Amino acid sequence: MNAPLPVDVLKQHLIDPEICIRCNTCEETCPVDAITHDSNNYVVDPDICNGCMACVPPCPTGSIDNWRLMVRSEAYSVQEQFGWEELPKEKALPAASPTSTPIEGADTSLDSPLSQAAETLAAAPAQASFTPAGASVPPWSAAHPYVNLYTHKAPMTATVVGNYRVTGADTESDIHHIVLDFGELPFPVLEGQSIGILPPGVDAQGRPHHARQYSLASPRDGERAGYNNLSLTVKRVTEDHGGAAAHGVCSNYLCDLAKNDTVQVIGPFGHTFLMPNHPRANLIMICTGTGSAPMRAMTERYRRRIDSGENGRLMLFFGARTERELPYFGPLMKLPRDFIDINLALSREPGQPKRYVQDLIRDRAAQVCDLLADRNTCIYVCGLKGMEVGVLDALRDVTMQSGQDWSILHEVLRREGRLHFETY
Ligand code: A2P
């Protein structure tokens, strides 16, 4: 007999520092606070992670999905992981644990307890104990996205072909529309995806800056239809979330770029926040500030096929401080009313009551419920983290008022890839 020995094998969850774009999504998603970061890396604490997998689908790069079978006492510590520039090579588990000296008479032809434990762990289904607010799958008719075609080690060089401000010159919100051209090199993207920009220079520790992630503001066939280019919506960061002065390394770099400057780009990223492609799919788009980028991309995709007869309905809820601080205000208001139902929530417009997007969702309850009752409707939410709860509450209230059970509808929207969040 081969008596079981006390071995403790861990399926250790690791993040690949070469692919990770430090977008913080995993840390925000983790329901048990196992993920943390320093100025170099995002890492998983092996003593806390329970393998629930909640962080895996939202990761836009797939860098989160790395697992190593380790003897628990030899697991990589958080401190060790902070120092990594790349994942260490996979180590084979020892044939037997330090405690597994053969027992007299034992059948040594059988697998060691370590490898048995390892196989059990490797085959074990992930514990699913956490339900995120949004879907972890794309809508069924979304096109196939390409991800990670260009990486930190092999970025691509794009040329700036446009950079102009899309908010009032007299306002605090300095938001730029930046157009990048890829020349002859392929850079296939879909609406809802993002790219990473590598700002030049080094950080306080003398290391090259990490990439910063920006959502595309243009549709798949280019900022200018048929051109190999795309656009970004970038807000110049001059203060942190608390209002203290802060210099955004990448946003300032991008907003100051001139035509014909070159930029190092990685990506594309994102495989779930994608638009449906089937005819008559409706979109409810809810955004604040630069969260309007993916909404502009999707709206423009619809606009370019306005005569096809295939478009469903578009309903937009867009929050900004004032009209002059709302990016793309002019072009947005020129879109035909029967093409897109626009609802602007202005929070600091002089002489007007403070309005948030969730207030307008309640104001338009009947139309929102009408769209939600249609299985061809997908909902996209992008912008400030704080609006996530407010939007969910508003959706719950309007559906409950119309006699529907929000908890059932919410689950259906998630399962069918019809409710997506990208907040920061
Ligand atoms: P506020 O005037 O209260 O800051 P920003 O310009 O900072 O990017 O914000 C965009 C818009 O989002 C502003 O109108 C801002 O209002 C609004 N906003 C701030 N917090 C929330 C929230 N929790 N839910 C919805 N909108 C919000």
XYZ file of C-alpha atoms and ligand atoms in Angstrom:
451
model
C 0.000 0.000 0.000
C 1.071 3.513 -0.617
C -0.085 5.361 2.495
C -1.162 8.997 1.872
C 1.380 11.437 3.164
C 0.670 14.933 4.471
C 1.545 17.063 1.421
C 0.167 20.493 0.733
C 0.188 21.464 -2.925
C -1.051 24.869 -4.013
C -2.301 25.903 -7.444
C -0.703 29.336 -7.202
C -2.324 32.183 -9.042
C 0.185 34.540 -10.722
C -0.019 37.610 -12.965
C 2.321 37.845 -15.953
C 4.187 41.161 -15.497
C 5.204 41.232 -19.156
C 1.616 41.327 -20.403
C -0.175 43.097 -17.520
C -1.105 46.692 -18.323
C -1.682 47.659 -14.659
C -5.285 48.677 -15.313
C -6.358 47.766 -11.741
C -9.365 45.768 -12.960
C -8.275 42.596 -11.143
C -7.634 44.382 -7.860
C -11.055 46.017 -8.046
C -12.767 42.769 -8.974
C -11.183 40.439 -6.412
C -13.912 39.692 -3.838
C -11.413 38.652 -1.129
C -8.772 41.383 -1.614
C -6.072 38.911 -2.604
C -4.687 41.192 -5.328
C -2.454 44.113 -4.543
C 0.172 46.208 -6.327
C 3.248 48.347 -5.882
C 4.791 50.735 -8.400
C 6.152 47.754 -10.359
C 3.633 44.912 -10.378
C 0.152 43.620 -9.666
C 0.435 40.429 -7.607
C -1.741 37.777 -5.950
C -1.300 36.889 -2.290
C -1.132 33.072 -2.113
C -2.364 33.114 1.482
C -5.613 34.875 0.512
C -6.494 33.819 -3.055
C -9.188 31.129 -3.060
C -9.113 30.515 -6.816
C -12.637 31.832 -7.312
C -11.716 33.078 -10.831
C -13.749 36.288 -10.496
C -10.785 38.328 -11.759
C -10.101 36.213 -14.850
C -12.858 37.186 -17.338
C -12.616 40.966 -16.770
C -8.823 41.082 -17.368
C -8.437 42.762 -20.761
C -5.064 41.142 -21.546
C -5.291 37.614 -20.127
C -2.160 38.296 -18.037
C -4.149 37.274 -14.945
C -4.656 33.701 -16.079
C -1.403 32.050 -14.923
C -1.298 29.138 -12.537
C 1.601 27.131 -11.067
C 1.475 23.966 -9.019
C 3.696 24.613 -6.026
C 4.458 23.023 -2.712
C 2.574 25.451 -0.479
C 5.563 26.198 1.741
C 7.515 27.247 -1.382
C 4.820 29.483 -2.897
C 6.068 32.786 -4.320
C 5.490 35.501 -1.754
C 3.945 38.872 -2.543
C 7.331 40.536 -1.982
C 9.030 38.177 -4.428
C 6.372 38.845 -7.073
C 6.760 42.626 -6.693
C 10.355 42.277 -7.914
C 9.558 40.291 -11.077
C 10.087 41.590 -14.587
C 8.806 38.292 -15.998
C 7.246 35.077 -14.686
C 9.794 32.572 -13.369
C 10.231 29.372 -15.338
C 7.850 26.573 -14.338
C 9.415 24.234 -11.805
C 8.607 20.541 -11.734
C 7.170 19.424 -8.412
C 9.586 17.253 -6.478
C 8.918 13.578 -6.922
C 8.139 13.322 -3.229
C 7.674 15.784 -0.432
C 10.343 16.224 2.236
C 8.097 14.245 4.542
C 7.480 11.503 2.021
C 10.446 9.243 2.576
C 9.281 5.822 1.384
C 7.453 3.882 4.026
C 8.763 0.403 4.481
C 6.848 -1.937 2.232
C 5.265 0.898 0.291
C 4.501 0.392 -3.401
C 6.833 2.990 -4.891
C 5.571 2.329 -8.415
C 2.484 4.391 -7.634
C 2.459 8.156 -8.117
C 3.823 10.129 -5.227
C 1.219 11.820 -3.010
C 2.527 15.136 -4.305
C 1.737 14.408 -7.899
C -1.606 12.883 -6.944
C -2.464 16.036 -5.049
C -1.224 18.095 -7.989
C -3.426 16.234 -10.451
C -6.464 16.621 -8.240
C -5.797 20.332 -7.934
C -5.150 20.805 -11.622
C -8.412 19.090 -12.475
C -10.440 20.795 -9.759
C -13.131 23.129 -11.021
C -12.697 26.684 -9.881
C -14.790 27.715 -6.940
C -17.417 30.090 -8.218
C -18.515 32.144 -5.272
C -18.619 35.661 -6.678
C -21.041 37.300 -9.077
C -19.791 40.467 -10.763
C -22.294 43.164 -11.734
C -21.544 42.884 -15.430
C -21.239 40.062 -17.928
C -18.017 38.113 -18.382
C -18.943 37.091 -21.925
C -19.526 39.260 -25.003
C -22.938 39.498 -26.712
C -23.541 36.377 -28.799
C -23.145 38.187 -32.125
C -19.964 40.140 -31.279
C -17.151 39.820 -33.819
C -13.961 37.963 -32.907
C -11.543 40.319 -31.125
C -7.772 40.132 -31.485
C -5.781 40.782 -28.303
C -2.092 41.241 -27.400
C -0.848 41.452 -30.990
C 1.741 44.002 -29.874
C 3.381 43.694 -26.456
C 5.727 45.569 -24.108
C 8.641 43.670 -25.661
C 7.457 44.268 -29.212
C 5.316 47.432 -29.363
C 4.294 49.031 -32.612
C 5.009 52.595 -33.626
C 2.033 54.744 -34.553
C 2.075 58.264 -35.972
C -0.048 61.094 -34.608
C -2.224 62.446 -37.395
C -4.555 64.562 -35.277
C -4.775 66.003 -31.766
C -7.401 68.527 -30.806
C -9.378 69.578 -27.767
C -13.016 68.494 -27.574
C -14.082 70.513 -24.532
C -14.542 74.269 -24.204
C -11.174 76.070 -24.099
C -12.279 78.056 -21.046
C -13.098 74.968 -18.942
C -11.073 72.905 -16.468
C -11.704 69.645 -18.358
C -8.949 69.463 -20.970
C -10.058 66.491 -23.062
C -8.350 65.657 -26.359
C -9.325 63.647 -29.397
C -6.109 61.999 -30.612
C -5.834 60.152 -33.919
C -3.086 57.545 -34.416
C -2.187 56.035 -37.766
C -0.585 52.593 -38.159
C 0.655 52.938 -41.731
C 1.121 49.551 -43.346
C 1.064 47.455 -40.167
C -2.106 45.587 -39.186
C -3.866 46.703 -35.994
C -7.327 45.108 -36.068
C -9.702 46.496 -33.419
C -13.348 46.403 -32.435
C -15.515 49.040 -30.784
C -15.213 48.661 -26.992
C -11.592 47.476 -27.119
C -8.652 49.456 -25.776
C -4.958 49.915 -26.490
C -1.932 50.590 -24.309
C 0.368 53.571 -24.755
C 3.972 53.387 -23.535
C 4.959 56.882 -22.383
C 8.650 57.639 -22.863
C 11.009 58.040 -19.917
C 11.353 56.301 -16.595
C 9.512 56.282 -13.268
C 10.841 57.346 -9.844
C 12.661 54.011 -9.544
C 14.375 54.502 -12.896
C 12.274 51.829 -14.624
C 10.535 52.444 -17.961
C 6.950 53.612 -17.432
C 4.269 50.982 -17.671
C 1.665 51.197 -20.411
C -1.524 53.194 -19.828
C -4.797 51.881 -21.211
C -7.194 53.948 -23.356
C -10.509 52.920 -24.921
C -10.936 53.413 -28.627
C -13.187 56.247 -29.691
C -13.379 55.117 -33.316
C -15.060 52.151 -35.005
C -13.370 49.077 -36.437
C -12.899 50.512 -39.908
C -10.918 53.489 -38.693
C -11.379 57.022 -37.429
C -11.686 57.818 -41.071
C -13.540 54.970 -42.752
C -11.166 52.748 -44.689
C -8.010 54.173 -43.103
C -5.624 52.226 -40.873
C -6.085 54.584 -37.951
C -7.955 54.927 -34.679
C -8.788 57.609 -32.148
C -8.607 57.998 -28.372
C -10.341 60.336 -25.931
C -7.789 61.480 -23.349
C -8.333 63.759 -20.358
C -5.285 65.658 -19.134
C -4.820 64.583 -15.523
C -3.762 67.424 -13.257
C -5.252 66.178 -9.996
C -5.985 62.862 -8.301
C -9.453 61.559 -7.364
C -9.264 63.502 -4.098
C -8.566 66.796 -5.889
C -4.873 67.018 -4.875
C -2.435 68.197 -7.557
C -1.093 65.260 -9.584
C 0.664 65.042 -12.932
C -0.664 62.280 -15.200
C 2.442 60.979 -16.968
C 0.754 59.502 -20.007
C -2.269 61.794 -20.341
C -0.054 64.907 -20.384
C 2.333 63.235 -22.827
C -0.564 62.392 -25.158
C -2.363 65.729 -24.883
C 0.897 67.536 -25.760
C 1.681 65.441 -28.860
C 2.019 67.217 -32.184
C 1.109 65.971 -35.636
C 3.733 63.517 -37.007
C 5.062 62.630 -33.545
C 5.378 58.892 -33.018
C 3.953 56.825 -30.158
C 4.668 53.298 -28.879
C 1.458 51.254 -28.816
C 0.592 47.801 -27.440
C -2.594 45.780 -27.617
C -5.359 45.627 -28.607
C -7.085 44.522 -25.388
C -10.563 43.457 -24.353
C -12.731 40.496 -25.283
C -16.093 41.100 -23.570
C -17.045 44.819 -23.740
C -17.929 44.404 -27.410
C -20.954 45.444 -29.424
C -23.500 43.035 -30.904
C -23.365 42.595 -34.671
C -26.742 41.155 -35.484
C -29.343 43.293 -37.263
C -31.646 45.408 -35.120
C -29.549 45.080 -31.947
C -30.327 48.012 -29.612
C -27.734 49.764 -27.454
C -28.295 51.569 -24.167
C -25.074 53.530 -23.569
C -24.400 55.134 -20.183
C -21.220 57.160 -19.679
C -19.473 60.058 -18.001
C -16.607 62.176 -19.389
C -13.987 60.154 -21.294
C -16.138 57.055 -20.733
C -17.834 58.341 -23.870
C -15.012 56.906 -26.028
C -16.509 53.430 -26.598
C -19.960 54.992 -27.004
C -18.625 57.240 -29.755
C -17.054 54.189 -31.430
C -20.302 52.194 -31.359
C -22.459 55.158 -32.365
C -20.167 55.873 -35.305
C -20.353 52.211 -36.365
C -24.144 52.568 -36.407
C -23.995 55.940 -38.156
C -21.903 54.541 -41.004
C -24.558 51.964 -41.769
C -27.514 54.251 -41.178
C -28.948 53.470 -44.620
C -28.627 49.703 -44.302
C -31.976 49.260 -42.558
C -30.198 46.977 -40.085
C -29.772 49.353 -37.170
C -31.614 48.897 -33.921
C -32.286 51.777 -31.537
C -29.605 53.801 -29.728
C -30.222 55.421 -26.357
C -27.449 57.468 -24.738
C -27.137 58.757 -21.173
C -24.092 61.040 -20.974
C -22.919 62.775 -17.793
C -20.637 65.813 -17.613
C -20.237 68.894 -15.448
C -21.475 71.333 -18.085
C -22.227 71.310 -21.796
C -18.832 72.876 -22.497
C -17.095 70.112 -20.517
C -18.935 67.347 -22.343
C -16.546 65.890 -24.931
C -17.816 65.932 -28.535
C -20.847 68.057 -27.568
C -21.094 69.786 -30.978
C -20.878 66.694 -33.233
C -23.116 64.719 -30.858
C -25.915 67.262 -31.003
C -25.811 67.225 -34.818
C -26.819 63.539 -34.952
C -30.416 63.025 -36.118
C -32.939 62.641 -33.261
C -34.477 59.577 -34.900
C -31.024 57.954 -35.042
C -30.043 58.340 -31.379
C -32.009 59.254 -28.247
C -29.605 61.586 -26.383
C -29.986 62.334 -22.658
C -27.427 64.718 -21.161
C -26.972 64.735 -17.377
C -25.242 67.965 -16.388
C -24.115 68.278 -12.785
C -22.740 71.832 -12.623
C -24.536 73.783 -15.346
C -25.257 77.232 -13.882
C -28.957 77.786 -13.234
C -29.846 74.111 -13.663
C -30.423 71.404 -11.035
C -27.589 68.886 -10.576
C -28.320 65.800 -12.670
C -26.539 62.440 -12.868
C -27.034 59.773 -15.539
C -28.976 57.614 -13.063
C -31.501 60.462 -12.571
C -32.187 60.527 -16.300
C -32.558 56.743 -16.471
C -35.378 57.154 -13.931
C -36.857 60.069 -15.917
C -36.942 57.892 -19.033
C -38.131 54.741 -17.249
C -40.795 53.808 -19.807
C -38.391 53.979 -22.788
C -35.623 52.163 -20.883
C -38.019 49.370 -19.879
C -39.289 49.124 -23.425
C -35.728 48.547 -24.653
C -34.895 46.184 -21.788
C -37.893 44.038 -22.694
C -36.233 43.367 -26.069
C -33.642 40.570 -26.035
C -31.759 42.433 -28.754
C -30.773 45.155 -26.281
C -27.267 45.413 -24.772
C -26.243 47.906 -22.071
C -22.798 49.513 -21.796
C -21.611 51.574 -18.839
C -18.278 53.400 -18.980
C -16.777 56.172 -16.859
C -16.514 56.998 -13.176
C -16.461 54.044 -10.809
C -18.954 55.816 -8.551
C -21.748 55.689 -11.114
C -21.783 51.875 -11.211
C -23.895 51.494 -8.068
C -26.123 54.430 -9.015
C -26.801 52.993 -12.482
C -27.572 49.519 -11.135
C -29.963 51.031 -8.572
C -31.699 53.046 -11.292
C -32.046 50.004 -13.567
C -33.431 48.015 -10.647
C -35.947 50.760 -9.787
C -37.253 51.229 -13.320
C -37.659 47.505 -13.955
C -39.333 46.888 -10.595
C -41.744 49.769 -11.272
C -42.719 48.130 -14.537
C -43.529 44.908 -12.697
C -40.392 42.974 -13.697
C -38.083 41.199 -11.293
C -34.696 42.934 -11.568
C -32.759 40.087 -9.983
C -33.969 37.717 -12.706
C -33.445 40.230 -15.524
C -29.984 41.171 -14.177
C -28.932 37.529 -14.221
C -30.229 37.097 -17.784
C -28.371 40.238 -18.939
C -25.151 38.947 -17.384
C -25.511 35.433 -18.743
C -26.291 36.653 -22.249
C -23.402 39.138 -22.337
C -25.808 42.077 -22.510
C -24.636 44.226 -19.566
C -21.079 45.553 -19.535
C -19.166 47.837 -17.207
C -15.842 49.565 -17.685
C -15.326 51.986 -14.827
C -12.239 53.555 -13.254
P -19.934 66.069 -10.259
O -20.241 67.457 -10.697
O -20.676 65.721 -9.007
O -18.456 65.815 -10.156
P -15.764 64.352 -14.310
O -15.928 65.646 -15.007
O -15.151 64.453 -12.959
O -15.104 63.317 -15.170
O -17.242 63.775 -14.045
C -18.153 63.561 -15.074
C -19.535 63.661 -14.550
O -19.860 62.537 -13.696
C -19.752 64.890 -13.692
O -20.998 65.448 -14.061
C -19.794 64.335 -12.293
O -20.552 65.125 -11.373
C -20.518 63.034 -12.554
N -20.447 62.120 -11.417
C -19.635 62.157 -10.325
N -19.908 61.152 -9.483
C -20.915 60.437 -10.034
C -21.651 59.281 -9.642
N -21.410 58.643 -8.490
N -22.627 58.829 -10.464
C -22.892 59.466 -11.635
N -22.239 60.565 -12.053
C -21.257 61.060 -11.276
